[in-house]
Every structure is written in C-alpha cells, then in structure tokens.
C-alpha cells in the first residue's frame, strides 16, 4: 500500500504540478479591450515602483503595500501570480492572486487601475484571467476583500457573480475601515465565467 501511495503521488503529483505551472505561466502578449490595444505581462521586480505609484493614485497618496511586500509576493512563483497591463510602456493596472492547493481557493490580494483608466474594462479583464486560471486548476472558489465604501468595485465583483459572505471589522491598516468578504463559487456556474472571459476580450 505504501508503494502504491508513493507511485500515485509521483505520477499524479507531477501531473498536477505541470498543470499548475501551465496555469500560472503567462506569456507576454497584446490584448484588445474595448477596441484599445494593451500589453499584458507577468509582474517583474522592476515593475514594483510603478505598482506602488498606482496604489498612491488610487488610495489618495497612500500605498497599502510597500516594495518589500510586493517583492516577497513576486518571489513566490509557485503559488502566486501577479500581472500588469501597460500601454506605451506605461503601467496602467495590476492584479495579484494566491493559489491555495489545500483550500482550492484563488485569493485576489491586489487589484488596482490608474484612475484615468478606470471604467475601461481593465479591472474586469484582469479578474477574468484569474478566474480562468482558478478554473484550469479545478479550484472551488475565488475570494477577495474590498472596502465597504468602495461601491464601484463591489458593483464589478457582483457583476462577475461574487457574493458577499461576511465583513472583517477594522481590516484596513491606517483608517481601520471594514472589509467586505466576497466569494465567487466556481462550481455553481462555470459556463457563465467562460462567457465573461470571452466578453473581456471584445
């Protein structure tokens, strides 16, 4: 029995790792969102200063994550995925997610879009990529936290079928604002997510 378990782990464990590497591997490529062409790539350490600048633009001059926090995330390539969107070599948006094999949950850690480029489909496009990755890995859920005051973001998440599951009191550092917990159940309506992914490319 022990030999069988070892054989099973070696065969199917390695296959699982291959699937995981493929899912979390993203090649640099161009995309068209609402008739505008952008460049999508995995985030690099050299992107961190611009990511922090986007945070400051979004959060009234404050950066919730510093360069050390972002660097620690980017080092964890086996269970993290961070993507950026650029146009004319300017970083416009980014997203980050953890992929937990134990809970089969993809947790969105960060998503931010420069204010001048909001409402152009960039956030929706990035979210749909993470949703698709979670589906490839046969995960059960995609989860995130959002400020209770950020109604614009909540509207987008609800439009993608995220449901609020609770509230974290005083969650955010600094102002101690509450966070709404939101979860997308991938087992409930996977076909709908495929449709949303296709729409993001149109």
PDB file of C-alpha atoms in Angstrom:
ATOM      1  CA  UNK A   1       0.000   0.000   0.000  1.00  0.00           C
ATOM      2  CA  UNK A   2       2.837   2.365   0.841  1.00  0.00           C
ATOM      3  CA  UNK A   3       4.498   1.703  -2.534  1.00  0.00           C
ATOM      4  CA  UNK A   4       1.196   2.393  -4.286  1.00  0.00           C
ATOM      5  CA  UNK A   5       0.837   5.731  -2.486  1.00  0.00           C
ATOM      6  CA  UNK A   6       4.375   6.701  -3.481  1.00  0.00           C
ATOM      7  CA  UNK A   7       3.728   5.689  -7.108  1.00  0.00           C
ATOM      8  CA  UNK A   8       0.398   7.557  -7.152  1.00  0.00           C
ATOM      9  CA  UNK A   9       1.996  10.689  -5.746  1.00  0.00           C
ATOM     10  CA  UNK A  10       4.888  10.534  -8.209  1.00  0.00           C
ATOM     11  CA  UNK A  11       2.623  10.069 -11.241  1.00  0.00           C
ATOM     12  CA  UNK A  12      -0.351  12.249 -10.425  1.00  0.00           C
ATOM     13  CA  UNK A  13       1.527  14.695  -8.225  1.00  0.00           C
ATOM     14  CA  UNK A  14       3.889  15.536 -11.050  1.00  0.00           C
ATOM     15  CA  UNK A  15       0.963  15.885 -13.467  1.00  0.00           C
ATOM     16  CA  UNK A  16      -0.700  18.268 -11.051  1.00  0.00           C
ATOM     17  CA  UNK A  17       2.475  20.316 -10.840  1.00  0.00           C
ATOM     18  CA  UNK A  18       2.649  20.501 -14.644  1.00  0.00           C
ATOM     19  CA  UNK A  19      -0.961  21.710 -14.826  1.00  0.00           C
ATOM     20  CA  UNK A  20      -0.215  24.248 -12.105  1.00  0.00           C
ATOM     21  CA  UNK A  21       2.900  25.547 -13.878  1.00  0.00           C
ATOM     22  CA  UNK A  22       0.942  25.909 -17.114  1.00  0.00           C
ATOM     23  CA  UNK A  23      -1.935  27.700 -15.384  1.00  0.00           C
ATOM     24  CA  UNK A  24       0.331  30.149 -13.562  1.00  0.00           C
ATOM     25  CA  UNK A  25       2.553  30.685 -16.560  1.00  0.00           C
ATOM     26  CA  UNK A  26       1.600  33.727 -18.610  1.00  0.00           C
ATOM     27  CA  UNK A  27       3.464  34.781 -21.737  1.00  0.00           C
ATOM     28  CA  UNK A  28       3.787  38.457 -22.549  1.00  0.00           C
ATOM     29  CA  UNK A  29       1.150  39.314 -25.135  1.00  0.00           C
ATOM     30  CA  UNK A  30      -1.041  42.026 -26.585  1.00  0.00           C
ATOM     31  CA  UNK A  31      -4.777  42.193 -25.894  1.00  0.00           C
ATOM     32  CA  UNK A  32      -7.592  44.340 -27.199  1.00  0.00           C
ATOM     33  CA  UNK A  33     -10.074  45.645 -24.655  1.00  0.00           C
ATOM     34  CA  UNK A  34     -12.888  47.880 -25.933  1.00  0.00           C
ATOM     35  CA  UNK A  35     -11.002  48.445 -29.201  1.00  0.00           C
ATOM     36  CA  UNK A  36      -7.816  49.591 -27.451  1.00  0.00           C
ATOM     37  CA  UNK A  37      -4.614  47.526 -27.587  1.00  0.00           C
ATOM     38  CA  UNK A  38      -2.675  46.885 -24.383  1.00  0.00           C
ATOM     39  CA  UNK A  39       0.302  44.773 -23.335  1.00  0.00           C
ATOM     40  CA  UNK A  40      -0.131  42.115 -20.632  1.00  0.00           C
ATOM     41  CA  UNK A  41       2.769  40.518 -18.765  1.00  0.00           C
ATOM     42  CA  UNK A  42       3.747  38.851 -15.522  1.00  0.00           C
ATOM     43  CA  UNK A  43       4.866  41.444 -12.994  1.00  0.00           C
ATOM     44  CA  UNK A  44       8.626  41.855 -12.551  1.00  0.00           C
ATOM     45  CA  UNK A  45      10.608  43.307  -9.667  1.00  0.00           C
ATOM     46  CA  UNK A  46      11.296  46.335 -11.876  1.00  0.00           C
ATOM     47  CA  UNK A  47       7.515  46.960 -12.030  1.00  0.00           C
ATOM     48  CA  UNK A  48       7.205  47.435  -8.260  1.00  0.00           C
ATOM     49  CA  UNK A  49       7.840  51.224  -8.156  1.00  0.00           C
ATOM     50  CA  UNK A  50       5.094  51.796 -10.736  1.00  0.00           C
ATOM     51  CA  UNK A  51       2.748  49.423  -8.888  1.00  0.00           C
ATOM     52  CA  UNK A  52       3.244  51.485  -5.747  1.00  0.00           C
ATOM     53  CA  UNK A  53       2.586  54.676  -7.715  1.00  0.00           C
ATOM     54  CA  UNK A  54      -0.709  53.211  -8.921  1.00  0.00           C
ATOM     55  CA  UNK A  55      -1.625  52.428  -5.310  1.00  0.00           C
ATOM     56  CA  UNK A  56      -0.887  56.033  -4.321  1.00  0.00           C
ATOM     57  CA  UNK A  57      -3.011  57.318  -7.196  1.00  0.00           C
ATOM     58  CA  UNK A  58      -5.886  55.054  -6.184  1.00  0.00           C
ATOM     59  CA  UNK A  59      -5.650  55.435  -2.400  1.00  0.00           C
ATOM     60  CA  UNK A  60      -5.245  59.203  -2.011  1.00  0.00           C
ATOM     61  CA  UNK A  61      -1.466  59.263  -1.783  1.00  0.00           C
ATOM     62  CA  UNK A  62      -1.138  56.190   0.418  1.00  0.00           C
ATOM     63  CA  UNK A  63       0.408  52.847  -0.577  1.00  0.00           C
ATOM     64  CA  UNK A  64      -1.063  49.916   1.397  1.00  0.00           C
ATOM     65  CA  UNK A  65       1.805  47.670   0.228  1.00  0.00           C
ATOM     66  CA  UNK A  66       5.469  48.664   0.217  1.00  0.00           C
ATOM     67  CA  UNK A  67       8.232  47.423  -2.072  1.00  0.00           C
ATOM     68  CA  UNK A  68       9.251  44.669   0.373  1.00  0.00           C
ATOM     69  CA  UNK A  69       5.724  43.251   0.483  1.00  0.00           C
ATOM     70  CA  UNK A  70       5.456  43.195  -3.310  1.00  0.00           C
ATOM     71  CA  UNK A  71       8.941  41.679  -3.673  1.00  0.00           C
ATOM     72  CA  UNK A  72       8.071  38.900  -1.230  1.00  0.00           C
ATOM     73  CA  UNK A  73       4.982  38.095  -3.270  1.00  0.00           C
ATOM     74  CA  UNK A  74       6.788  38.071  -6.621  1.00  0.00           C
ATOM     75  CA  UNK A  75       9.394  35.634  -5.281  1.00  0.00           C
ATOM     76  CA  UNK A  76       6.691  33.035  -4.626  1.00  0.00           C
ATOM     77  CA  UNK A  77       6.164  31.936  -8.209  1.00  0.00           C
ATOM     78  CA  UNK A  78       4.717  28.512  -7.320  1.00  0.00           C
ATOM     79  CA  UNK A  79       1.621  29.839  -5.576  1.00  0.00           C
ATOM     80  CA  UNK A  80       1.382  33.487  -6.627  1.00  0.00           C
ATOM     81  CA  UNK A  81       0.542  35.210  -9.898  1.00  0.00           C
ATOM     82  CA  UNK A  82       0.918  38.953 -10.464  1.00  0.00           C
ATOM     83  CA  UNK A  83       0.060  40.542 -13.798  1.00  0.00           C
ATOM     84  CA  UNK A  84       0.415  44.048 -15.193  1.00  0.00           C
ATOM     85  CA  UNK A  85      -1.193  45.916 -18.068  1.00  0.00           C
ATOM     86  CA  UNK A  86       0.816  48.506 -19.985  1.00  0.00           C
ATOM     87  CA  UNK A  87       0.189  50.917 -22.830  1.00  0.00           C
ATOM     88  CA  UNK A  88       3.005  52.869 -24.459  1.00  0.00           C
ATOM     89  CA  UNK A  89       5.285  51.412 -21.784  1.00  0.00           C
ATOM     90  CA  UNK A  90       3.210  52.969 -19.000  1.00  0.00           C
ATOM     91  CA  UNK A  91       1.897  50.661 -16.274  1.00  0.00           C
ATOM     92  CA  UNK A  92      -1.859  51.205 -16.026  1.00  0.00           C
ATOM     93  CA  UNK A  93      -3.147  48.335 -13.892  1.00  0.00           C
ATOM     94  CA  UNK A  94      -2.090  45.259 -11.973  1.00  0.00           C
ATOM     95  CA  UNK A  95      -3.548  42.293 -10.141  1.00  0.00           C
ATOM     96  CA  UNK A  96      -2.184  39.702  -7.755  1.00  0.00           C
ATOM     97  CA  UNK A  97      -3.531  36.401  -6.509  1.00  0.00           C
ATOM     98  CA  UNK A  98      -2.550  33.497  -4.280  1.00  0.00           C
ATOM     99  CA  UNK A  99      -3.427  29.946  -5.353  1.00  0.00           C
ATOM    100  CA  UNK A 100      -4.009  27.636  -2.394  1.00  0.00           C
ATOM    101  CA  UNK A 101      -3.944  23.952  -3.315  1.00  0.00           C
ATOM    102  CA  UNK A 102      -5.201  22.915   0.114  1.00  0.00           C
ATOM    103  CA  UNK A 103      -8.379  25.018   0.086  1.00  0.00           C
ATOM    104  CA  UNK A 104      -8.642  25.150  -3.731  1.00  0.00           C
ATOM    105  CA  UNK A 105      -9.189  28.890  -3.489  1.00  0.00           C
ATOM    106  CA  UNK A 106      -7.659  31.666  -5.573  1.00  0.00           C
ATOM    107  CA  UNK A 107      -7.495  34.745  -3.360  1.00  0.00           C
ATOM    108  CA  UNK A 108      -7.156  38.137  -5.027  1.00  0.00           C
ATOM    109  CA  UNK A 109      -4.605  40.011  -2.929  1.00  0.00           C
ATOM    110  CA  UNK A 110      -4.371  43.199  -5.003  1.00  0.00           C
ATOM    111  CA  UNK A 111      -6.091  44.843  -7.915  1.00  0.00           C
ATOM    112  CA  UNK A 112      -5.646  48.471  -8.899  1.00  0.00           C
ATOM    113  CA  UNK A 113      -6.209  50.566 -12.023  1.00  0.00           C
ATOM    114  CA  UNK A 114      -4.983  54.127 -12.553  1.00  0.00           C
ATOM    115  CA  UNK A 115      -7.943  56.493 -12.025  1.00  0.00           C
ATOM    116  CA  UNK A 116      -7.669  57.876 -15.582  1.00  0.00           C
ATOM    117  CA  UNK A 117      -8.028  54.335 -16.961  1.00  0.00           C
ATOM    118  CA  UNK A 118     -10.844  53.075 -14.775  1.00  0.00           C
ATOM    119  CA  UNK A 119     -14.172  52.137 -16.392  1.00  0.00           C
ATOM    120  CA  UNK A 120     -12.341  50.891 -19.500  1.00  0.00           C
ATOM    121  CA  UNK A 121     -12.608  47.173 -18.753  1.00  0.00           C
ATOM    122  CA  UNK A 122      -9.063  46.679 -17.435  1.00  0.00           C
ATOM    123  CA  UNK A 123     -10.079  45.527 -13.965  1.00  0.00           C
ATOM    124  CA  UNK A 124     -12.712  43.174 -15.348  1.00  0.00           C
ATOM    125  CA  UNK A 125     -10.196  41.743 -17.814  1.00  0.00           C
ATOM    126  CA  UNK A 126      -7.612  41.059 -15.095  1.00  0.00           C
ATOM    127  CA  UNK A 127     -10.189  39.478 -12.798  1.00  0.00           C
ATOM    128  CA  UNK A 128     -11.370  37.215 -15.600  1.00  0.00           C
ATOM    129  CA  UNK A 129      -7.808  35.995 -16.165  1.00  0.00           C
ATOM    130  CA  UNK A 130      -7.547  34.951 -12.506  1.00  0.00           C
ATOM    131  CA  UNK A 131     -10.968  33.319 -12.641  1.00  0.00           C
ATOM    132  CA  UNK A 132      -9.917  31.349 -15.716  1.00  0.00           C
ATOM    133  CA  UNK A 133      -6.680  30.270 -14.001  1.00  0.00           C
ATOM    134  CA  UNK A 134      -8.648  29.043 -11.000  1.00  0.00           C
ATOM    135  CA  UNK A 135     -10.943  27.087 -13.315  1.00  0.00           C
ATOM    136  CA  UNK A 136      -7.945  25.487 -15.048  1.00  0.00           C
ATOM    137  CA  UNK A 137      -6.763  24.292 -11.642  1.00  0.00           C
ATOM    138  CA  UNK A 138     -10.240  22.963 -10.822  1.00  0.00           C
ATOM    139  CA  UNK A 139     -10.485  25.269  -7.811  1.00  0.00           C
ATOM    140  CA  UNK A 140     -13.742  25.749  -5.955  1.00  0.00           C
ATOM    141  CA  UNK A 141     -13.659  29.472  -5.260  1.00  0.00           C
ATOM    142  CA  UNK A 142     -12.125  32.860  -5.997  1.00  0.00           C
ATOM    143  CA  UNK A 143     -12.158  35.195  -2.995  1.00  0.00           C
ATOM    144  CA  UNK A 144     -11.231  38.777  -2.126  1.00  0.00           C
ATOM    145  CA  UNK A 145     -11.741  41.623   0.321  1.00  0.00           C
ATOM    146  CA  UNK A 146     -12.980  45.062  -0.678  1.00  0.00           C
ATOM    147  CA  UNK A 147     -13.523  48.260   1.294  1.00  0.00           C
ATOM    148  CA  UNK A 148     -17.159  48.598   2.315  1.00  0.00           C
ATOM    149  CA  UNK A 149     -17.062  52.170   0.953  1.00  0.00           C
ATOM    150  CA  UNK A 150     -15.805  51.078  -2.488  1.00  0.00           C
ATOM    151  CA  UNK A 151     -19.173  50.661  -4.152  1.00  0.00           C
ATOM    152  CA  UNK A 152     -17.729  50.853  -7.676  1.00  0.00           C
ATOM    153  CA  UNK A 153     -15.514  47.813  -7.104  1.00  0.00           C
ATOM    154  CA  UNK A 154     -18.310  45.927  -5.348  1.00  0.00           C
ATOM    155  CA  UNK A 155     -20.565  46.516  -8.344  1.00  0.00           C
ATOM    156  CA  UNK A 156     -17.940  44.984 -10.647  1.00  0.00           C
ATOM    157  CA  UNK A 157     -17.446  41.967  -8.386  1.00  0.00           C
ATOM    158  CA  UNK A 158     -21.189  41.367  -8.092  1.00  0.00           C
ATOM    159  CA  UNK A 159     -21.479  41.656 -11.868  1.00  0.00           C
ATOM    160  CA  UNK A 160     -18.981  38.782 -12.052  1.00  0.00           C
ATOM    161  CA  UNK A 161     -21.186  36.770  -9.645  1.00  0.00           C
ATOM    162  CA  UNK A 162     -19.154  37.319  -6.480  1.00  0.00           C
ATOM    163  CA  UNK A 163     -21.314  37.133  -3.357  1.00  0.00           C
ATOM    164  CA  UNK A 164     -20.650  38.905  -0.078  1.00  0.00           C
ATOM    165  CA  UNK A 165     -20.084  36.316   2.650  1.00  0.00           C
ATOM    166  CA  UNK A 166     -19.143  38.472   5.623  1.00  0.00           C
ATOM    167  CA  UNK A 167     -17.389  41.553   6.969  1.00  0.00           C
ATOM    168  CA  UNK A 168     -13.930  41.942   8.501  1.00  0.00           C
ATOM    169  CA  UNK A 169     -14.159  44.731  11.089  1.00  0.00           C
ATOM    170  CA  UNK A 170     -11.333  47.289  11.056  1.00  0.00           C
ATOM    171  CA  UNK A 171      -9.496  45.264   8.407  1.00  0.00           C
ATOM    172  CA  UNK A 172      -7.576  48.007   6.615  1.00  0.00           C
ATOM    173  CA  UNK A 173      -4.343  49.371   8.024  1.00  0.00           C
ATOM    174  CA  UNK A 174      -4.356  53.079   8.815  1.00  0.00           C
ATOM    175  CA  UNK A 175      -8.020  54.074   8.740  1.00  0.00           C
ATOM    176  CA  UNK A 176      -9.298  50.696  10.047  1.00  0.00           C
ATOM    177  CA  UNK A 177     -12.152  50.621   7.551  1.00  0.00           C
ATOM    178  CA  UNK A 178     -14.201  47.431   7.395  1.00  0.00           C
ATOM    179  CA  UNK A 179     -13.721  44.998   4.521  1.00  0.00           C
ATOM    180  CA  UNK A 180     -16.452  43.043   2.796  1.00  0.00           C
ATOM    181  CA  UNK A 181     -15.549  39.406   2.155  1.00  0.00           C
ATOM    182  CA  UNK A 182     -16.648  38.338  -1.322  1.00  0.00           C
ATOM    183  CA  UNK A 183     -16.508  34.884  -2.887  1.00  0.00           C
ATOM    184  CA  UNK A 184     -17.153  33.535  -6.379  1.00  0.00           C
ATOM    185  CA  UNK A 185     -18.318  29.915  -6.339  1.00  0.00           C
ATOM    186  CA  UNK A 186     -16.781  28.343  -9.449  1.00  0.00           C
ATOM    187  CA  UNK A 187     -18.716  25.118  -9.003  1.00  0.00           C
ATOM    188  CA  UNK A 188     -22.035  26.933  -9.280  1.00  0.00           C
ATOM    189  CA  UNK A 189     -21.816  28.458 -12.767  1.00  0.00           C
ATOM    190  CA  UNK A 190     -18.571  27.732 -14.652  1.00  0.00           C
ATOM    191  CA  UNK A 191     -20.199  28.325 -18.037  1.00  0.00           C
ATOM    192  CA  UNK A 192     -21.072  31.874 -17.052  1.00  0.00           C
ATOM    193  CA  UNK A 193     -17.447  32.597 -16.254  1.00  0.00           C
ATOM    194  CA  UNK A 194     -16.354  31.378 -19.688  1.00  0.00           C
ATOM    195  CA  UNK A 195     -18.828  33.795 -21.217  1.00  0.00           C
ATOM    196  CA  UNK A 196     -17.450  36.656 -19.127  1.00  0.00           C
ATOM    197  CA  UNK A 197     -13.903  35.783 -20.181  1.00  0.00           C
ATOM    198  CA  UNK A 198     -14.916  35.961 -23.832  1.00  0.00           C
ATOM    199  CA  UNK A 199     -16.629  39.313 -23.291  1.00  0.00           C
ATOM    200  CA  UNK A 200     -13.463  40.740 -21.710  1.00  0.00           C
ATOM    201  CA  UNK A 201     -11.657  40.201 -24.996  1.00  0.00           C
ATOM    202  CA  UNK A 202     -14.299  42.039 -27.020  1.00  0.00           C
TER     203      UNK A 202
END
